[in-house]
PDB file of C-alpha atoms in Angstrom:
ATOM      1  CA  MET B   1     -40.202  49.052 -23.893  1.00  0.00           C
ATOM      2  CA  ILE B   2     -43.070  47.870 -21.812  1.00  0.00           C
ATOM      3  CA  VAL B   3     -43.312  44.115 -21.502  1.00  0.00           C
ATOM      4  CA  LEU B   4     -46.158  42.079 -19.976  1.00  0.00           C
ATOM      5  CA  ASP B   5     -45.322  38.708 -18.348  1.00  0.00           C
ATOM      6  CA  GLU B   6     -47.644  36.020 -19.844  1.00  0.00           C
ATOM      7  CA  ASN B   7     -49.458  35.984 -16.426  1.00  0.00           C
ATOM      8  CA  ILE B   8     -51.143  39.182 -17.376  1.00  0.00           C
ATOM      9  CA  ILE B   9     -54.531  38.160 -18.789  1.00  0.00           C
ATOM     10  CA  GLU B  10     -55.776  39.184 -22.231  1.00  0.00           C
ATOM     11  CA  SER B  11     -58.492  41.433 -21.111  1.00  0.00           C
ATOM     12  CA  GLN B  12     -55.962  43.518 -19.125  1.00  0.00           C
ATOM     13  CA  ARG B  13     -53.615  43.597 -22.110  1.00  0.00           C
ATOM     14  CA  GLN B  14     -56.466  44.884 -24.269  1.00  0.00           C
ATOM     15  CA  LEU B  15     -57.231  47.590 -21.705  1.00  0.00           C
ATOM     16  CA  LEU B  16     -53.659  48.900 -21.868  1.00  0.00           C
ATOM     17  CA  LEU B  17     -53.676  48.894 -25.622  1.00  0.00           C
ATOM     18  CA  ARG B  18     -57.065  50.811 -25.632  1.00  0.00           C
ATOM     19  CA  ARG B  19     -55.314  53.422 -23.488  1.00  0.00           C
ATOM     20  CA  ASN B  20     -52.697  53.658 -26.272  1.00  0.00           C
ATOM     21  CA  LEU B  21     -50.006  52.185 -24.229  1.00  0.00           C
ATOM     22  CA  ARG B  22     -47.638  50.270 -26.436  1.00  0.00           C
ATOM     23  CA  VAL B  23     -46.884  46.952 -24.786  1.00  0.00           C
ATOM     24  CA  CYS B  24     -45.641  43.570 -25.877  1.00  0.00           C
ATOM     25  CA  GLN B  25     -46.269  40.247 -24.130  1.00  0.00           C
ATOM     26  CA  ILE B  26     -43.992  37.320 -23.390  1.00  0.00           C
ATOM     27  CA  GLY B  27     -45.231  34.494 -25.591  1.00  0.00           C
ATOM     28  CA  PHE B  28     -46.657  36.729 -28.336  1.00  0.00           C
ATOM     29  CA  GLU B  29     -44.378  39.603 -29.446  1.00  0.00           C
ATOM     30  CA  VAL B  30     -41.445  38.757 -27.406  1.00  0.00           C
ATOM     31  CA  GLY B  31     -39.920  35.428 -26.030  1.00  0.00           C
ATOM     32  CA  ARG B  32     -41.971  32.301 -26.076  1.00  0.00           C
ATOM     33  CA  LYS B  33     -44.844  30.793 -24.080  1.00  0.00           C
ATOM     34  CA  GLY B  34     -43.844  28.903 -20.904  1.00  0.00           C
ATOM     35  CA  MET B  35     -40.554  30.668 -20.295  1.00  0.00           C
ATOM     36  CA  ASP B  36     -39.266  30.042 -16.812  1.00  0.00           C
ATOM     37  CA  ASP B  37     -38.856  33.379 -14.977  1.00  0.00           C
ATOM     38  CA  ARG B  38     -35.510  32.934 -13.344  1.00  0.00           C
ATOM     39  CA  GLU B  39     -33.828  30.735 -16.033  1.00  0.00           C
ATOM     40  CA  GLN B  40     -35.181  32.485 -19.174  1.00  0.00           C
ATOM     41  CA  VAL B  41     -36.998  35.741 -18.590  1.00  0.00           C
ATOM     42  CA  ILE B  42     -34.199  37.479 -16.700  1.00  0.00           C
ATOM     43  CA  PRO B  43     -31.602  36.598 -19.573  1.00  0.00           C
ATOM     44  CA  LEU B  44     -34.271  37.901 -21.944  1.00  0.00           C
ATOM     45  CA  LEU B  45     -34.478  41.306 -20.143  1.00  0.00           C
ATOM     46  CA  HIS B  46     -30.590  41.507 -20.275  1.00  0.00           C
ATOM     47  CA  ARG B  47     -30.853  41.169 -24.081  1.00  0.00           C
ATOM     48  CA  LEU B  48     -33.658  43.776 -24.602  1.00  0.00           C
ATOM     49  CA  ARG B  49     -33.113  47.481 -24.200  1.00  0.00           C
ATOM     50  CA  ARG B  50     -34.284  49.491 -21.315  1.00  0.00           C
ATOM     51  CA  THR B  51     -37.267  47.298 -20.650  1.00  0.00           C
ATOM     52  CA  THR B  52     -39.888  47.426 -17.787  1.00  0.00           C
ATOM     53  CA  LEU B  53     -41.401  44.069 -17.221  1.00  0.00           C
ATOM     54  CA  PHE B  54     -44.850  43.938 -15.425  1.00  0.00           C
ATOM     55  CA  THR B  55     -45.577  40.485 -13.862  1.00  0.00           C
ATOM     56  CA  ARG B  56     -47.742  38.980 -11.154  1.00  0.00           C
ATOM     57  CA  ASP B  57     -45.001  36.518 -10.139  1.00  0.00           C
ATOM     58  CA  LEU B  58     -44.226  37.500  -6.585  1.00  0.00           C
ATOM     59  CA  GLY B  59     -41.041  35.420  -6.694  1.00  0.00           C
ATOM     60  CA  LEU B  60     -39.356  37.961  -8.906  1.00  0.00           C
ATOM     61  CA  TYR B  61     -39.396  40.520  -6.199  1.00  0.00           C
ATOM     62  CA  GLN B  62     -35.698  39.789  -5.057  1.00  0.00           C
ATOM     63  CA  ARG B  63     -32.768  42.255  -4.680  1.00  0.00           C
ATOM     64  CA  THR B  64     -30.776  39.810  -6.746  1.00  0.00           C
ATOM     65  CA  SER B  65     -32.999  40.459  -9.796  1.00  0.00           C
ATOM     66  CA  CYS B  66     -31.713  44.073  -9.898  1.00  0.00           C
ATOM     67  CA  HIS B  67     -29.846  45.353 -13.044  1.00  0.00           C
ATOM     68  CA  GLU B  68     -29.359  48.869 -14.446  1.00  0.00           C
ATOM     69  CA  ARG B  69     -30.686  47.728 -17.933  1.00  0.00           C
ATOM     70  CA  TYR B  70     -34.202  47.012 -16.825  1.00  0.00           C
ATOM     71  CA  CYS B  71     -37.003  47.326 -14.262  1.00  0.00           C
ATOM     72  CA  ILE B  72     -39.270  44.616 -12.803  1.00  0.00           C
ATOM     73  CA  VAL B  73     -42.582  45.529 -11.514  1.00  0.00           C
ATOM     74  CA  VAL B  74     -44.346  42.871  -9.508  1.00  0.00           C
ATOM     75  CA  LEU B  75     -48.146  43.482  -9.198  1.00  0.00           C
ATOM     76  CA  ALA B  76     -49.589  42.150  -6.109  1.00  0.00           C
ATOM     77  CA  VAL B  77     -53.204  42.346  -7.250  1.00  0.00           C
ATOM     78  CA  GLU B  78     -56.050  40.193  -8.650  1.00  0.00           C
ATOM     79  CA  LYS B  79     -55.760  39.282 -12.376  1.00  0.00           C
ATOM     80  CA  ALA B  80     -58.456  41.685 -13.216  1.00  0.00           C
ATOM     81  CA  GLN B  81     -56.840  44.740 -11.627  1.00  0.00           C
ATOM     82  CA  ALA B  82     -53.431  44.481 -13.356  1.00  0.00           C
ATOM     83  CA  ALA B  83     -54.081  47.093 -16.044  1.00  0.00           C
ATOM     84  CA  GLU B  84     -55.280  49.719 -13.548  1.00  0.00           C
ATOM     85  CA  LEU B  85     -52.197  49.254 -11.268  1.00  0.00           C
ATOM     86  CA  ILE B  86     -49.844  49.361 -14.413  1.00  0.00           C
ATOM     87  CA  LEU B  87     -51.351  52.595 -15.445  1.00  0.00           C
ATOM     88  CA  ARG B  88     -51.168  53.968 -11.940  1.00  0.00           C
ATOM     89  CA  MET B  89     -47.347  52.954 -11.704  1.00  0.00           C
ATOM     90  CA  LEU B  90     -46.472  54.628 -14.940  1.00  0.00           C
ATOM     91  CA  ARG B  91     -48.104  57.777 -13.710  1.00  0.00           C
ATOM     92  CA  HIS B  92     -46.337  57.827 -10.329  1.00  0.00           C
ATOM     93  CA  PRO B  93     -43.779  60.708 -10.020  1.00  0.00           C
ATOM     94  CA  HIS B  94     -40.983  58.421  -9.124  1.00  0.00           C
ATOM     95  CA  PHE B  95     -41.653  55.971 -12.078  1.00  0.00           C
ATOM     96  CA  ASN B  96     -43.310  58.093 -14.859  1.00  0.00           C
ATOM     97  CA  THR B  97     -40.212  57.833 -17.191  1.00  0.00           C
ATOM     98  CA  GLN B  98     -38.257  55.013 -18.412  1.00  0.00           C
ATOM     99  CA  ARG B  99     -34.955  56.436 -17.084  1.00  0.00           C
ATOM    100  CA  LYS B 100     -36.515  56.813 -13.506  1.00  0.00           C
ATOM    101  CA  ARG B 101     -37.606  53.108 -13.529  1.00  0.00           C
ATOM    102  CA  MET B 102     -34.314  51.471 -14.758  1.00  0.00           C
ATOM    103  CA  GLY B 103     -32.297  49.393 -12.174  1.00  0.00           C
ATOM    104  CA  THR B 104     -35.185  48.913  -9.748  1.00  0.00           C
ATOM    105  CA  ILE B 105     -37.372  45.887  -8.693  1.00  0.00           C
ATOM    106  CA  ILE B 106     -40.758  47.136  -7.527  1.00  0.00           C
ATOM    107  CA  ARG B 107     -43.611  45.467  -5.732  1.00  0.00           C
ATOM    108  CA  ALA B 108     -46.890  47.320  -6.151  1.00  0.00           C
ATOM    109  CA  THR B 109     -50.032  46.844  -4.386  1.00  0.00           C
ATOM    110  CA  PRO B 110     -53.132  49.121  -4.405  1.00  0.00           C
ATOM    111  CA  THR B 111     -52.039  50.621  -1.074  1.00  0.00           C
ATOM    112  CA  SER B 112     -48.162  50.668  -1.078  1.00  0.00           C
ATOM    113  CA  ILE B 113     -45.029  50.524  -3.138  1.00  0.00           C
ATOM    114  CA  ARG B 114     -41.871  48.599  -1.936  1.00  0.00           C
ATOM    115  CA  LEU B 115     -38.751  48.633  -4.044  1.00  0.00           C
ATOM    116  CA  TRP B 116     -35.099  47.748  -4.240  1.00  0.00           C
ATOM    117  CA  PRO B 117     -33.043  50.244  -6.214  1.00  0.00           C
ATOM    118  CA  SER B 118     -29.965  48.694  -7.680  1.00  0.00           C
ATOM    119  CA  VAL B 119     -27.724  51.409  -6.079  1.00  0.00           C
ATOM    120  CA  MET B 120     -29.044  50.766  -2.497  1.00  0.00           C
ATOM    121  CA  ALA B 121     -28.601  47.857  -0.108  1.00  0.00           C
ATOM    122  CA  ILE B 122     -32.008  48.484   1.578  1.00  0.00           C
ATOM    123  CA  GLU B 123     -35.486  48.198   0.607  1.00  0.00           C
ATOM    124  CA  ARG B 124     -37.579  51.383   0.378  1.00  0.00           C
ATOM    125  CA  GLU B 125     -41.230  52.004   0.771  1.00  0.00           C
ATOM    126  CA  LEU B 126     -43.164  54.766  -1.137  1.00  0.00           C
ATOM    127  CA  SER B 127     -46.797  55.867  -1.004  1.00  0.00           C
ATOM    128  CA  TRP B 128     -49.169  56.548  -3.815  1.00  0.00           C
ATOM    129  CA  PRO B 129     -49.720  60.157  -4.471  1.00  0.00           C
ATOM    130  CA  ALA B 130     -52.958  61.541  -3.328  1.00  0.00           C
TER     131      ALA B 130
END
């Protein structure tokens, strides 16, 4: 399941839908508007099944947020670039399946990828494929 945080703007959500990516968004199809990330979104992820959350909230990129039941991808881009980076992430060889993403907190920028895998105590850095 691909879930967009409510901080992903509607135009970007529509771009993803036009690309036939099935997404749901917090405040619309799942959860409710105004949910607090640490207090309410993380428990929501625990209740959902094998979810990848895409957010622009840099505060969620913390090792303590790791859990094997979900993946959080923090997008460090402008609002209007979110869909492009989401699609790019989902095509990356390390993250192109739900199974590969689970248990990981990822911070993606247009030039780099940093991540905390739940099974490792150190942060890793990956590059984008050429």
